[in-house]
Coordinates of C-alpha atoms in Angstrom, one line a residue:
L1 CA -15.7 -79.7 2.1
I2 CA -15.3 -77.1 4.9
P3 CA -15.7 -74.1 2.6
L4 CA -18.6 -75.8 0.8
A5 CA -20.3 -76.5 4.1
D6 CA -19.8 -72.9 5.2
F7 CA -21.2 -71.6 1.9
V8 CA -24.2 -73.9 2.0
G9 CA -25.0 -73.3 5.6
T10 CA -24.9 -69.5 5.2
Q11 CA -26.3 -69.0 1.7
L12 CA -29.1 -71.5 1.9
T13 CA -30.5 -69.9 5.0
L14 CA -30.3 -66.5 3.3
V15 CA -32.0 -67.7 0.2
I16 CA -34.8 -69.3 2.2
T17 CA -35.2 -66.1 4.2
Q18 CA -35.2 -64.0 1.1
R19 CA -37.9 -66.1 -0.6
S20 CA -40.0 -66.4 2.5
L21 CA -39.7 -63.1 4.3
G22 CA -38.1 -60.5 1.9
A23 CA -34.9 -58.4 1.8
A24 CA -35.5 -56.5 5.0
E25 CA -35.4 -59.7 7.0
V26 CA -32.3 -60.9 5.2
S27 CA -30.7 -57.6 6.4
R28 CA -31.9 -58.2 10.0
L29 CA -30.6 -61.8 10.0
S30 CA -27.2 -60.7 8.5
T31 CA -26.7 -58.0 11.1
H32 CA -27.5 -60.5 13.9
R33 CA -24.9 -62.9 12.4
T34 CA -22.4 -60.2 12.3
I35 CA -22.8 -59.6 16.0
V36 CA -22.2 -63.2 16.8
N37 CA -19.3 -63.5 14.3
F38 CA -17.4 -61.1 16.5
G39 CA -17.1 -64.0 19.0
I40 CA -16.1 -66.4 16.2
M41 CA -13.3 -64.0 15.1
L42 CA -12.0 -63.8 18.6
S43 CA -12.0 -67.5 18.9
G44 CA -10.1 -67.8 15.6
L45 CA -7.3 -65.8 17.0
V46 CA -6.7 -68.3 19.8
T47 CA -7.2 -71.5 17.7
T48 CA -4.9 -70.2 15.0
A49 CA -2.2 -69.4 17.5
V50 CA -2.4 -72.9 19.1
W51 CA -2.6 -74.8 15.8
P52 CA 1.2 -75.3 15.3
E53 CA 1.6 -76.5 18.9
L54 CA -1.2 -79.1 18.3
S55 CA 0.4 -80.3 15.1
A56 CA 3.8 -80.6 16.8
L57 CA 2.3 -82.6 19.7
N58 CA 0.6 -84.9 17.3
A59 CA 3.7 -85.4 15.2
R60 CA 5.7 -86.3 18.3
G61 CA 3.0 -88.7 19.4
N62 CA 2.5 -87.0 22.7
K63 CA -1.1 -87.9 23.1
S64 CA -1.4 -86.9 26.8
A65 CA -0.1 -83.4 26.2
L66 CA -2.4 -83.2 23.1
V67 CA -5.4 -84.1 25.3
R68 CA -4.3 -81.6 28.0
V69 CA -3.9 -78.7 25.5
H70 CA -7.2 -79.6 23.8
R71 CA -9.1 -79.4 27.2
T72 CA -7.4 -76.1 28.0
L73 CA -8.2 -74.7 24.6
A74 CA -11.8 -75.7 24.8
K75 CA -12.2 -74.1 28.3
L76 CA -10.3 -71.0 27.2
N77 CA -12.4 -70.7 24.1
L78 CA -15.7 -71.1 26.0
W79 CA -14.8 -68.7 28.8
M80 CA -13.2 -66.1 26.5
V81 CA -15.9 -65.9 23.9
G82 CA -18.8 -66.4 26.4
G83 CA -17.4 -63.8 28.8
L84 CA -16.9 -61.3 25.9
M85 CA -20.4 -61.8 24.6
L86 CA -21.8 -61.5 28.1
C87 CA -20.0 -58.2 28.6
L88 CA -21.0 -56.9 25.2
L89 CA -24.7 -57.9 25.6
P90 CA -25.8 -54.5 27.1
L91 CA -23.9 -52.6 24.5
I92 CA -25.5 -54.6 21.7
Y93 CA -28.9 -53.3 22.7
L94 CA -27.5 -49.7 22.7
L95 CA -25.4 -49.9 19.6
Y96 CA -27.6 -51.9 17.3
P97 CA -30.2 -49.1 16.6
L98 CA -27.3 -46.7 15.9
W99 CA -25.5 -49.1 13.7
T100 CA -28.7 -49.8 11.6
A101 CA -29.8 -46.1 11.6
R102 CA -32.8 -47.2 13.6
R103 CA -34.2 -49.0 10.5
L104 CA -33.8 -52.5 11.8
S105 CA -34.9 -53.9 15.2
L106 CA -32.9 -56.3 17.3
D107 CA -34.7 -59.6 17.9
S108 CA -33.9 -61.0 21.3
W109 CA -34.9 -64.6 20.5
T110 CA -32.8 -64.7 17.4
L111 CA -29.8 -63.3 19.2
T112 CA -30.4 -65.8 22.1
F113 CA -30.5 -68.7 19.7
M114 CA -27.3 -67.5 17.9
L115 CA -25.5 -66.9 21.2
A116 CA -26.4 -70.4 22.4
R117 CA -25.1 -71.8 19.2
L118 CA -21.9 -69.7 19.5
L119 CA -21.2 -71.2 23.0
L120 CA -21.7 -74.8 21.6
W121 CA -19.5 -73.8 18.6
T122 CA -16.6 -72.7 20.9
I123 CA -16.2 -76.3 22.3
W124 CA -16.7 -77.9 18.8
S125 CA -14.2 -75.5 17.3
A126 CA -11.5 -76.4 19.8
S127 CA -12.1 -80.1 19.1
S128 CA -12.2 -79.7 15.4
T129 CA -8.9 -77.7 15.5
V130 CA -7.2 -80.7 17.2
L131 CA -8.4 -82.9 14.4
L132 CA -7.5 -80.5 11.6
A133 CA -4.1 -79.8 13.1
S134 CA -3.6 -83.6 13.1
N135 CA -4.5 -83.9 9.4
K136 CA -7.7 -85.7 10.2
H137 CA -10.0 -83.5 8.1
Y138 CA -12.6 -86.0 7.0
R139 CA -14.8 -86.2 10.1
P140 CA -15.1 -82.5 10.9
S141 CA -15.6 -81.7 7.2
F142 CA -18.3 -84.3 6.8
A143 CA -20.0 -83.2 10.0
L144 CA -20.0 -79.6 8.9
L145 CA -21.6 -80.5 5.6
V146 CA -24.3 -82.6 7.2
E147 CA -25.0 -79.8 9.7
A148 CA -25.3 -77.2 6.8
L149 CA -27.7 -79.4 4.9
L150 CA -29.7 -80.1 8.0
T151 CA -29.8 -76.4 8.8
G152 CA -31.2 -75.7 5.3
A153 CA -33.8 -78.5 5.6
L154 CA -35.0 -77.3 9.0
G155 CA -35.0 -73.7 7.7
L156 CA -37.4 -74.7 4.9
Y157 CA -40.0 -75.2 7.7
L158 CA -38.9 -73.0 10.5
I159 CA -38.1 -69.7 8.6
P160 CA -41.6 -69.3 7.1
A161 CA -43.2 -70.2 10.5
L162 CA -40.9 -68.2 12.9
G163 CA -39.1 -65.6 10.7
I164 CA -35.5 -65.0 11.3
R165 CA -35.9 -66.8 14.7
G166 CA -36.5 -69.9 12.6
A167 CA -33.1 -69.4 10.8
A168 CA -31.3 -69.1 14.1
L169 CA -33.2 -72.0 15.7
S170 CA -32.6 -74.3 12.7
A171 CA -28.8 -73.7 12.9
L172 CA -28.9 -74.3 16.7
I173 CA -30.9 -77.6 16.3
A174 CA -28.6 -78.8 13.5
D175 CA -25.6 -78.2 15.6
V176 CA -26.9 -80.2 18.5

């Protein structure tokens, strides 16, 4: 279900954006997502490295250590990704016009909504990694699928009304 949720969450928003706003706005939304995905990739490096340790702690039944590692992972993930994005923020405004050959404009509200969602995601990601490493896939898989469908449903209303800001806001609201 996790790959399906990822596909639905991403593609449904892009289809709604394409039908409501056109190809240029799909490009703008995609470039904003690419910026935020840099933080997700960094987080993935940490969670992937900790995964075997979480599985071993679960297999040994060492719940207190599992809780401690989970809390540490959540804090590390939040501070590392949040700190990186905060440091990169001034550079984003300088590099985005160069990256897009000055053909696309950076939308501050869209970026803000996406960065807020990223910070929430860092905590959720650490928690879901514990469940996935413990072979408890059902809950996070189902939650991701519901979130993706809710993002699409909200996007049907928010994207035509707010543009790409609506796409970012619908994903943020669905995550909360």
